[in-house]
């Protein structure tokens, strides 16, 4: 509605904003496009007052800032509107007074990726596609499958390519949603390449990876919600785990939009957190050199991305916001799962708690001030990955069914003091 | 605030509404109490207009109808405010035009039980308890643990007794939330009995089972939300899976409250659905005889309750609303997991989709009219039980990473027509 055009972030070339235009024709697959809006027109309809009386609590409440035709059929899942918590007890535990946690694991399919996939589905419908495809075993795939299934008046199929080693639990979620799931005998790269060839050959709509410029526009709604939920007082810092780089890039775009519209008085500094075993973007940020492909050596599968597909937008987000990047170990990640769980009641998957692990590390190392305000986004639900939760959580105490034994146990564990 | 007293549903005796008064002293543990409100006072503050401008989208928006002290510290998890979907495609598939699905699996710990546990935690705080305990491996336990963890300004511990055979995944969720988890060498009954003895001995607050009259008052908020989300037009029917009986009893109480207040023009007829292998309440409803203990022979673990603890309130709900009860097989339950998933994008656990399985059966058997309007509540998130989802979902198709092979496969599966 209010989209002016697409623009290449490398060469600046402009393109009409069609659903099919995904990358810059001049710069090739690395020519990432950005959606450019007409803020002066948006300002006339998009106001704090209008939002206050808007009873749609999904991402569609931000329609004027979304790159979709409002008349096109949309998935019916309620994406967005996830809760933000003032995490007083958790903040106290790390010495930060103004700490907020946004639990995006409460999106319909369990992750922030729903924000991107719902937009992808609308673009596929706009494009008149019959099949939308991607290669993934993770949150992108399940959110695509779920959002496709929830379309009521348009016959679209999700086709997901997975490597044969994909965990059965994640496959189950895809099949439940009725996606066509093609298990490719080979590596993730084999699955990716086959999906790319099929998309090319059959003309399917492409939800593969970060280059689709419309997906970031869905992800940016997390920034809108943060600001609106904090009564338009932008936090000093916003913290995200980083894999492909799309989520932090989306958050930046969201804060940028609101800043351009005069709805917040600053863009929060962005902290991007990667896993030590897979940190190409942190390395690029630290050295100023171009990013280089790395191993994918972390249990936080949702951010195990050795070749990030949105490196420039992600690094721009951190640099332009005067933010920072940091790495954490898998041990720190697992430890933070229980740490966050017991201080907040929020259960994040490993990649979902990685942002907080980075925040804690930076606070511990005195690289950021405990006086500032922080919003940490939990990007995925812990129920998605029970195997790692078990590693994190340890074992319960075992006893015989005998009250004296229980009494003894409670004393041993110092619990008797609490009685 | 507006609670007059507690009243025994058997003998009618009244009690002051203290946190500790859980059952009727005269009738013993079977003397289930009901919370009685002063509707004439509530009417003055609880109006559709006030709700329309209330920006709290959790269950606390219904404070005048909740049996808690509004000044007592509450868990900070956002319980309630789950989405309701007009399930057009799903309805079409079973021949019902007015079908709505409420996805309560999107509560913070993944089930409707959060509505009860959040109230239990407030009552524990009101009672000045240091420990709140229950015996369960399921949703009641995880919701209790999560809600306790989210208390910011009161030091409460959850103590959960589980039988040693409890699935490791569910144990992990409890430990992540920091609950004291005591694995009892023995059966579920051994764990239950030890918890009861400990609660008695140490004076812990009791979230055990359905007899606590305040828990139903939390569950009733699902009925409030249904009516409010449907613009105060109560559906003809509301459908729930039934184990202990507390959820359907809670729903009835919620509709009853609104009807007493003149906010809806009828109480929906309630359909209770049990699993064939564990259906003591359906049998009691069919025969008019008292319920009898049965085997617990179903994979829908959340409703595998051979000795329901709230039989009277549940049967009252079905009878007084002129509703009905029906059983479904485990096969039907598993089949409905994928059926719902692919028609709506909602992924329910087995007990979570049991209600819909019952609705479909009653429609197929022409026992209810396809012209009526139906709300089905999905009571728990499918991610809680991936093992059964795998049984339901089947296997993906496998191929070599080769475009010709893919072409062939798409033709074989008739998918090529869609291209």
Short mmCIF file of C-alpha atoms in Angstrom, two decimals, chain B residues 33 56 58 99 118 171 176 209 219 263 286 360 418:
data_model
loop_
_atom_site.label_atom_id
_atom_site.label_comp_id
_atom_site.label_asym_id
_atom_site.label_seq_id
_atom_site.Cartn_x
_atom_site.Cartn_y
_atom_site.Cartn_z
CA UNK B 33 -17.03 -26.61 47.01
CA UNK B 56 -4.77 -6.30 29.78
CA UNK B 58 -4.56 -11.95 30.21
CA UNK B 99 -16.96 -23.74 13.54
CA UNK B 118 -1.98 -19.16 37.99
CA UNK B 171 10.46 -33.97 33.64
CA UNK B 176 13.86 -26.01 33.57
CA UNK B 209 -6.27 -32.40 41.63
CA UNK B 219 -10.39 -22.43 34.01
CA UNK B 263 -23.89 -10.60 29.16
CA UNK B 286 -25.16 -42.58 29.57
CA UNK B 360 -16.78 -34.92 14.09
CA UNK B 418 -0.65 -28.75 -8.91
#
